[in-house]
Coordinates of C-alpha atoms and ligand atoms in Angstrom, one line a residue:
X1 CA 51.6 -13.6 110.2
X2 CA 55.0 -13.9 109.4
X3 CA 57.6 -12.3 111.6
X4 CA 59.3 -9.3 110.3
X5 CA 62.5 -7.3 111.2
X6 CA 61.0 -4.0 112.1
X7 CA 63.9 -1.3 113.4
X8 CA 63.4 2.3 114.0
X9 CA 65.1 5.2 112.4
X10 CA 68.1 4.7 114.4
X11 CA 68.3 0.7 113.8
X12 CA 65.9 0.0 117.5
X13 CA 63.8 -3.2 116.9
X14 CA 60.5 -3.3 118.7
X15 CA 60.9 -6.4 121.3
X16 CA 58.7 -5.4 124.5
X17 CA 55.3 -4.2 124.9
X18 CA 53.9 -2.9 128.1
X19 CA 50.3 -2.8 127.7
X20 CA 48.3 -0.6 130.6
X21 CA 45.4 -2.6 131.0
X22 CA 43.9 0.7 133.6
X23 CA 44.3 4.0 134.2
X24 CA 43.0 4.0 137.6
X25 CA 44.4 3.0 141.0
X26 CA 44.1 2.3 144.5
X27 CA 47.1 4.2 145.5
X28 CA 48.0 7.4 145.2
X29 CA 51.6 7.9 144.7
X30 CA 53.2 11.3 145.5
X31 CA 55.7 10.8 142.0
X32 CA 52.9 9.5 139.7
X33 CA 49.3 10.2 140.6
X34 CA 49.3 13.1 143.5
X35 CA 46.1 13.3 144.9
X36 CA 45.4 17.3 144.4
X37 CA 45.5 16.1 140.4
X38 CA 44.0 12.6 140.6
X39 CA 41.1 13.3 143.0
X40 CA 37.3 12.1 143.4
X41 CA 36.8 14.9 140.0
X42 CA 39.0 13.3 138.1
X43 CA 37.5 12.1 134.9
X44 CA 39.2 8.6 134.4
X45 CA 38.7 6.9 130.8
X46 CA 34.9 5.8 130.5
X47 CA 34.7 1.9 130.0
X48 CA 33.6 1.9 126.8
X49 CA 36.8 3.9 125.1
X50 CA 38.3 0.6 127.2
X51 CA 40.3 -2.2 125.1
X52 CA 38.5 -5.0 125.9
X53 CA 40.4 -8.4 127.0
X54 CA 39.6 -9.8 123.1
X55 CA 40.9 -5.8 121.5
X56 CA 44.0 -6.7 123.6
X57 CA 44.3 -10.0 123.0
X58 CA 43.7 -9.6 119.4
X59 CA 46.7 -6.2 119.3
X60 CA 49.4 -8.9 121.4
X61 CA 49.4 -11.0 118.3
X62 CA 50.6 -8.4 116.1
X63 CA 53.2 -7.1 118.0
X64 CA 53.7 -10.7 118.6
X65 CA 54.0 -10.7 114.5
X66 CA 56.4 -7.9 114.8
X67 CA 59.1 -8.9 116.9
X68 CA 58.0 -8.4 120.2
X69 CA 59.3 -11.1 123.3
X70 CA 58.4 -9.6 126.2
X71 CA 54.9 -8.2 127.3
X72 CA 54.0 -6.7 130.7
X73 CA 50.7 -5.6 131.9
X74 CA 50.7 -2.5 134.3
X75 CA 48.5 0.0 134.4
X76 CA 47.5 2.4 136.7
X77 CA 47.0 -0.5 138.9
X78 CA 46.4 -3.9 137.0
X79 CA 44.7 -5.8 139.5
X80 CA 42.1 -3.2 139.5
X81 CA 40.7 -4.4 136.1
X82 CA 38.3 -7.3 136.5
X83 CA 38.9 -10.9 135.8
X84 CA 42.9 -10.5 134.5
X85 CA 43.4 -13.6 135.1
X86 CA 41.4 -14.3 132.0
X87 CA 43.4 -11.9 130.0
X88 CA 46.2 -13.6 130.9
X89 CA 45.3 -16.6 129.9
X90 CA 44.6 -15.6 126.8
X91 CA 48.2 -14.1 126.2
X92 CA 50.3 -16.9 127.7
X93 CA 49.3 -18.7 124.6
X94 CA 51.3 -16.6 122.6
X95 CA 54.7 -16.7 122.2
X96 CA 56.1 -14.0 124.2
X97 CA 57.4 -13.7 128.1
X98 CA 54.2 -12.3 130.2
X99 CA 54.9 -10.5 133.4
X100 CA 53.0 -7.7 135.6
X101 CA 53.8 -4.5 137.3
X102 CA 52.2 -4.1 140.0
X103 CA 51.6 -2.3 143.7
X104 CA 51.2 -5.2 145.4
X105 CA 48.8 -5.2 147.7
X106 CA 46.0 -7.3 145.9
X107 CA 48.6 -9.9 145.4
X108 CA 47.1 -12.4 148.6
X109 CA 43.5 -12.1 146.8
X110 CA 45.0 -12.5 143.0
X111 CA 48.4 -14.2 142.9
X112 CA 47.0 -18.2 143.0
X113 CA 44.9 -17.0 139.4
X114 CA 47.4 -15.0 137.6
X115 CA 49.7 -17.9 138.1
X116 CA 47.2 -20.8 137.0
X117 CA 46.4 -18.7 134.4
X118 CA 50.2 -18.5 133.2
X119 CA 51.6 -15.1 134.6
X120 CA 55.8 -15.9 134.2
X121 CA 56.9 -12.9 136.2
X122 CA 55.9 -10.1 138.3
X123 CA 57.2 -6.9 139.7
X124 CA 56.2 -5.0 142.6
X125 CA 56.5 -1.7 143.4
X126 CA 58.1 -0.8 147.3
X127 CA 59.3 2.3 148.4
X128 CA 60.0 1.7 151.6
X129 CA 59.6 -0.9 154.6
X130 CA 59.3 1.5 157.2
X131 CA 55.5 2.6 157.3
X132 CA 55.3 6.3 157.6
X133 CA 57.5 6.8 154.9
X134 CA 55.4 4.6 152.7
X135 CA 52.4 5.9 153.6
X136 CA 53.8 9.7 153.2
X137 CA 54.4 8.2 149.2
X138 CA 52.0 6.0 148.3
X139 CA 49.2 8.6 150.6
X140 CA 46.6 5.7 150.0
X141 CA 46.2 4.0 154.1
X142 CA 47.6 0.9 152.7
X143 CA 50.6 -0.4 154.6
X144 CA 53.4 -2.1 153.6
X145 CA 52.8 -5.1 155.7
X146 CA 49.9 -5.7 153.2
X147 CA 52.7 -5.2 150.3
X148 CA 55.1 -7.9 152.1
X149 CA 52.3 -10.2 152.2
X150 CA 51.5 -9.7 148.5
X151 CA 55.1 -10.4 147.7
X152 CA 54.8 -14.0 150.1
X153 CA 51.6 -14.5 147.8
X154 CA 53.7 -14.5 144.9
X155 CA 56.7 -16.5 145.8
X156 CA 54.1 -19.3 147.2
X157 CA 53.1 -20.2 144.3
X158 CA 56.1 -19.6 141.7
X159 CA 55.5 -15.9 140.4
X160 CA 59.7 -15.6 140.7
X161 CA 61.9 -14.8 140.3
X162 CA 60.3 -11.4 141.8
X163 CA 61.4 -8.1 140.9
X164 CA 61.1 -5.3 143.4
X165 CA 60.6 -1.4 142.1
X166 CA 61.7 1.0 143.9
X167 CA 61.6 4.6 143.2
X168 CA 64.6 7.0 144.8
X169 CA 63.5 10.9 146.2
X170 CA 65.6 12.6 147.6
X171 CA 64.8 13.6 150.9
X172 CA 61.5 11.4 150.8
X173 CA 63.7 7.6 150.8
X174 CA 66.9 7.2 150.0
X175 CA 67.5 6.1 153.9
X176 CA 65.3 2.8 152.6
X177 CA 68.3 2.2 150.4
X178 CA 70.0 -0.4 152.4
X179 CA 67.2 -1.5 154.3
X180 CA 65.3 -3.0 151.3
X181 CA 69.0 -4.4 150.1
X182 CA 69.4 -6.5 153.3
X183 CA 65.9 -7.3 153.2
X184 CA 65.5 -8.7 150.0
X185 CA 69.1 -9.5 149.0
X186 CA 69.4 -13.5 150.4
X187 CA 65.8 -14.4 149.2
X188 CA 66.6 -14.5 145.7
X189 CA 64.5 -11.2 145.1
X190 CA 66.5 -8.0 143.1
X191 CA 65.5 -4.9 144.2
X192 CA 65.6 -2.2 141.4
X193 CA 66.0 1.4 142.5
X194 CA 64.6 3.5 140.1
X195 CA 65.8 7.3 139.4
X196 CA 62.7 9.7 139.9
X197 CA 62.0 10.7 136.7
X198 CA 60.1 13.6 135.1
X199 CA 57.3 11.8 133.7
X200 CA 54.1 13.6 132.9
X201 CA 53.2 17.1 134.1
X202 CA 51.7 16.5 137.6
X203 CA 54.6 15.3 139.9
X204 CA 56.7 18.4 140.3
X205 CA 59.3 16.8 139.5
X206 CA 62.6 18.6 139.6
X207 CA 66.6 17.1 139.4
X208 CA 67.1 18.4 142.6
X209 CA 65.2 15.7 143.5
X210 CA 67.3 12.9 141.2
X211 CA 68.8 10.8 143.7
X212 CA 71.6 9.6 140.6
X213 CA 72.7 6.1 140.2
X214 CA 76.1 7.0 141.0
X215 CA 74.8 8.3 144.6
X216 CA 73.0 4.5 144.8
X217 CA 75.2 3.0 144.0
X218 CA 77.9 4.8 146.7
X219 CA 75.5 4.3 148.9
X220 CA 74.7 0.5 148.6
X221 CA 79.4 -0.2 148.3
X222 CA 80.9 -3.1 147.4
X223 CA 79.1 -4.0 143.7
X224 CA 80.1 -5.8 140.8
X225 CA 78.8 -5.4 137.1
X226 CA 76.6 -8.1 136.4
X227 CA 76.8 -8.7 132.2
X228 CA 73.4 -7.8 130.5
X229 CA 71.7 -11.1 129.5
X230 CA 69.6 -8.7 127.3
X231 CA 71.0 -5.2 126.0
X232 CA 67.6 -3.8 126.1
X233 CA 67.4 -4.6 129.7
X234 CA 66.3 -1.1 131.5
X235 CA 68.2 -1.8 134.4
X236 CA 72.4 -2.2 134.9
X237 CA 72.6 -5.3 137.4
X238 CA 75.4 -6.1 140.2
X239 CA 76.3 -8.4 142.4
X240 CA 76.6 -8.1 146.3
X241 CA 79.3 -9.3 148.4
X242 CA 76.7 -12.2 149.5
X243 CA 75.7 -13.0 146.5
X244 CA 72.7 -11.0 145.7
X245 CA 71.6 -9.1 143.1
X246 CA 70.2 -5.3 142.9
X247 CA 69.3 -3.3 139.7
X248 CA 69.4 0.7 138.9
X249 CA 67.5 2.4 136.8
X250 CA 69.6 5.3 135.5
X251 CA 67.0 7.0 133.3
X252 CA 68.0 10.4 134.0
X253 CA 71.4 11.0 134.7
X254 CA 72.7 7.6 132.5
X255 CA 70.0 7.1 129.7
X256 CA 70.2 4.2 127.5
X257 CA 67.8 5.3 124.7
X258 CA 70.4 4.0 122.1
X259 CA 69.2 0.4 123.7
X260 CA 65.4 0.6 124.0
X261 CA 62.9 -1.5 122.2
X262 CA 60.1 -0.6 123.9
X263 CA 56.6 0.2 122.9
X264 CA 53.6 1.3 125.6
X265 CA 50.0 0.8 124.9
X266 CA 47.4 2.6 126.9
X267 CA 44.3 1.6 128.1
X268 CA 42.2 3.6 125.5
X269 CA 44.5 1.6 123.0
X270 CA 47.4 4.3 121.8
X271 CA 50.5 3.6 120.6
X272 CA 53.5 5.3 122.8
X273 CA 57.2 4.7 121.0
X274 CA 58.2 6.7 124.0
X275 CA 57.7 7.2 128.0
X276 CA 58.0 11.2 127.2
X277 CA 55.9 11.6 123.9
X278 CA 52.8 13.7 124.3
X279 CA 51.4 12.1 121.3
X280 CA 49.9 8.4 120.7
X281 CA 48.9 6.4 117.2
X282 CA 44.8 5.4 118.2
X283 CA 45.2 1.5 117.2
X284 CA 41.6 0.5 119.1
X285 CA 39.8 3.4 116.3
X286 CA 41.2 1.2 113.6
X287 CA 40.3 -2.3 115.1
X288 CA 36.7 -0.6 115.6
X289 CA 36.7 0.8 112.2
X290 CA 37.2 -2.5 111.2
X291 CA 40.4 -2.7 109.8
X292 CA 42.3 -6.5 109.4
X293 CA 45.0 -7.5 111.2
X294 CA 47.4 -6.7 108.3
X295 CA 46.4 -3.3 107.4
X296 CA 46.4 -2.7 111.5
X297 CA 50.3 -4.3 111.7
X298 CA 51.1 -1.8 108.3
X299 CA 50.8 1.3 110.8
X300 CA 51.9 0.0 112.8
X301 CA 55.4 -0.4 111.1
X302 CA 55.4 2.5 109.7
X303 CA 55.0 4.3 113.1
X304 CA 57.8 2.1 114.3
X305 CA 59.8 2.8 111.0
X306 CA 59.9 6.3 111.6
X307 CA 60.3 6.5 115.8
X308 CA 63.3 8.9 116.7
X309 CA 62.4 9.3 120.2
X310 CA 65.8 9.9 122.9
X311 CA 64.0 11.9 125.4
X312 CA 66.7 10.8 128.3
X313 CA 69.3 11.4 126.2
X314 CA 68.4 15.4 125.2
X315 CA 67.1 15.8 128.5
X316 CA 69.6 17.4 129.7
X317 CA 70.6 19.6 126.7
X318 CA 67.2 21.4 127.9
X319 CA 64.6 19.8 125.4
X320 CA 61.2 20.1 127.0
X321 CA 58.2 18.4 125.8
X322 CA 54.8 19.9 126.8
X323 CA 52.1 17.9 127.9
X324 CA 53.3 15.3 128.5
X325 CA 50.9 11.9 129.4
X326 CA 51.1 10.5 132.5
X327 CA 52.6 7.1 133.9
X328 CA 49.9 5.7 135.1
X329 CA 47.4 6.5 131.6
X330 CA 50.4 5.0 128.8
X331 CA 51.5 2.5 131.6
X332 CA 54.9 2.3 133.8
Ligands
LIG401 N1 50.6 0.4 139.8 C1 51.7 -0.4 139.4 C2 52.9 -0.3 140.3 O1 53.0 0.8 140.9 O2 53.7 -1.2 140.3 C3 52.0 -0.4 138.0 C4 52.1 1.0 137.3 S1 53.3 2.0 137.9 C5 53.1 3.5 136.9 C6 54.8 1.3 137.3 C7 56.1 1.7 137.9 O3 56.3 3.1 137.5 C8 56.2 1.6 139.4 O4 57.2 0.8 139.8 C9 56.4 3.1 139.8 O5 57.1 3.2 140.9 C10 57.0 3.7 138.6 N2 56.9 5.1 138.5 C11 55.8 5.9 138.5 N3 56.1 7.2 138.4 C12 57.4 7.3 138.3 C13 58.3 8.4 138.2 N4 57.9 9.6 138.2 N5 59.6 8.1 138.2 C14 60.1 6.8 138.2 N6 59.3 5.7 138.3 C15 58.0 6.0 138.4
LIG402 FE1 49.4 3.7 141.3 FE2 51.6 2.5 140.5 FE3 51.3 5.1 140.1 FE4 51.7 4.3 142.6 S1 53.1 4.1 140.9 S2 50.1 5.7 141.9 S3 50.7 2.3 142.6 S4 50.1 3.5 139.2
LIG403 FE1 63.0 4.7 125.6 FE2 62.0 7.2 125.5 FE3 63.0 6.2 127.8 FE4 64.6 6.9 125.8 S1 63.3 8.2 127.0 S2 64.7 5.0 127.0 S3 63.4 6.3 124.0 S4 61.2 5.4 126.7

């Protein structure tokens, strides 16, 4: 298929495509999957209403087709679904960037595959270095000992350069702040603090809560603006007085909706043009309907065509969605 120039209804192209490959995971975040809500009741997706590696595979090349550059797998946790590394190898022969989102901790088992199989990039997620704090987060008994090893996994054989996530609570880690900076800052790794944001219905999230960018960034000093390589890059990069690099994440309290190219695919095979939306486009019903590539890639365009989505940016004018999904089902 011929590439097309897709743009939304405010002139957004589609370039990035986060597919979650799981809805289920090994930790259990306080911010994204509490416990009380995501307990031994709760009814994950059954396998078969699954995309399988080929109904993935098969929905890369037509976003592929439509402009996207840029696909990451997360999940839930991706390194929970069996055999990635062969999904992955099927995607690296398209013609996009592939990277992962992960936790981490399955990195020492998993990293040496994912790479063979052509993984470019990864990103994990680290709240904190000092253990009770993690384990009050991610409320799972993994430690972040076995994170740090996943990350050494990674950089041994060429995963970099690594990203590291970290999401900001107030009162719950924003003393990690500078820790994780010196820690990662001469090792060529950026670490990315992340605004806690107000995704899905379970997390109780409230602004009180918001550590801002601006407080980050006072808190990290001396910083210089880094120059987007990429304006549809989520986060705003600077420089540190030794020469490393951290990221922020301002989705709250300095959105950049105006900017973002990104679609989200869940596991059961939805279309999300937005983190926020409460509503998705089935895609895997049509490929099991039997519909061709081209009448599949025609909704497609025409869901893109007509995407007004700004959540961050009318957040604070008071705009609520209802029900919304939740990060780890339409994939962080
Ligand atoms: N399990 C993998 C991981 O944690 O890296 C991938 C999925 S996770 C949903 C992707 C990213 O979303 C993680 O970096 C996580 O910290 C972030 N995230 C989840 N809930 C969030 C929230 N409420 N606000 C900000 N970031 C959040
Ligand atoms: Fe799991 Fe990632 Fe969500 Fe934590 S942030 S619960 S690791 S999906
Ligand atoms: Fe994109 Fe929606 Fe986030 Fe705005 S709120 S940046 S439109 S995902």
């Amino acid at each position: 298929m011929r590439a097309v120039d897709l743009r939304d209804s405010f002139g957004r192209p589609l370039r990035d495509l986060r597919i979650s490959v799981t809805d289920r995971c090994n930790f259990r975040c306080t911010y994204c999957m509490p416990k009380e809500v995501f307990g031994k009741d709760f009814p994950f997706m059954p396998k078969d209403s699954i995309m399988s590696f080929e109904e993935i595979d098969r929905l890369a090349g037509i976003f592929v087709s439509l402009g996207v550059k840029k696909i990451r797998l997360t999940g839930g946790e991706p390194l929970l679904r069996k055999n990635i590394h062969q999904l992955i190898s099927m995607l690296s022969l398209r013609e996009v960037e592939l990277a992962m989102t992960t936790n981490g901790v399955l990195l020492p088992r998993y990293a040496p595959s994912l790479s063979a199989a052509g993984l470019d990039r990864i990103t994990v997620s680290l709240d904190a270095l000092d253990e009770s704090t993690f384990a009050a987060i991610t409320d799972s008994g993994h430690t972040v000992a076995a994170v740090l090893a996943g990350i050494e996994a990674a950089e041994s054989v060429g995963l970099g350069p690594i990203k590291i996530n970290t999401v900001i609570k107030r009162s719950t880690n924003e003393d990690e702040i500078l820790e994780l900076v010196e820690r990662f800052s001469n090792r060529e790794i950026a670490v990315r603090f992340i605004e806690f944001m107000d995704v899905g219905n379970t997390n109780g999230w409230s602004m009180d809560e918001v550590v801002s960018a601006e407080e980050i960034r006072d808190i990290i000093g001396e910083l210089s603006i880094i120059p987007p390589n990429n304006p549809s890059d989520v986060a705003k990069k600077y420089r540190l007085p030794n020469g490393g690099e951290v990221g922020i994440i301002s989705s709250v309290t300095e959105p950049f909706c105006n900017e973002c190219t990104r679609a989200r695919i869940s596991s059961d095979g939805r279309l999300f043009t937005c983190l926020f939306s409460n509503k998705g486009l089935d895609i895997l019903s049509l490929m099991r309907e039997g519909k061709d590539d081209s009448e599949i890639s025609a909704v497609i365009q025409e869901y893109w065509k007509s995407r007004d989505d700004r959540y961050s940016e009318i957040r604070s004018k008071n705009s609520k969605i209802e029900d919304r999904v939740e990060m780890s089902y339409i994939g962080g």
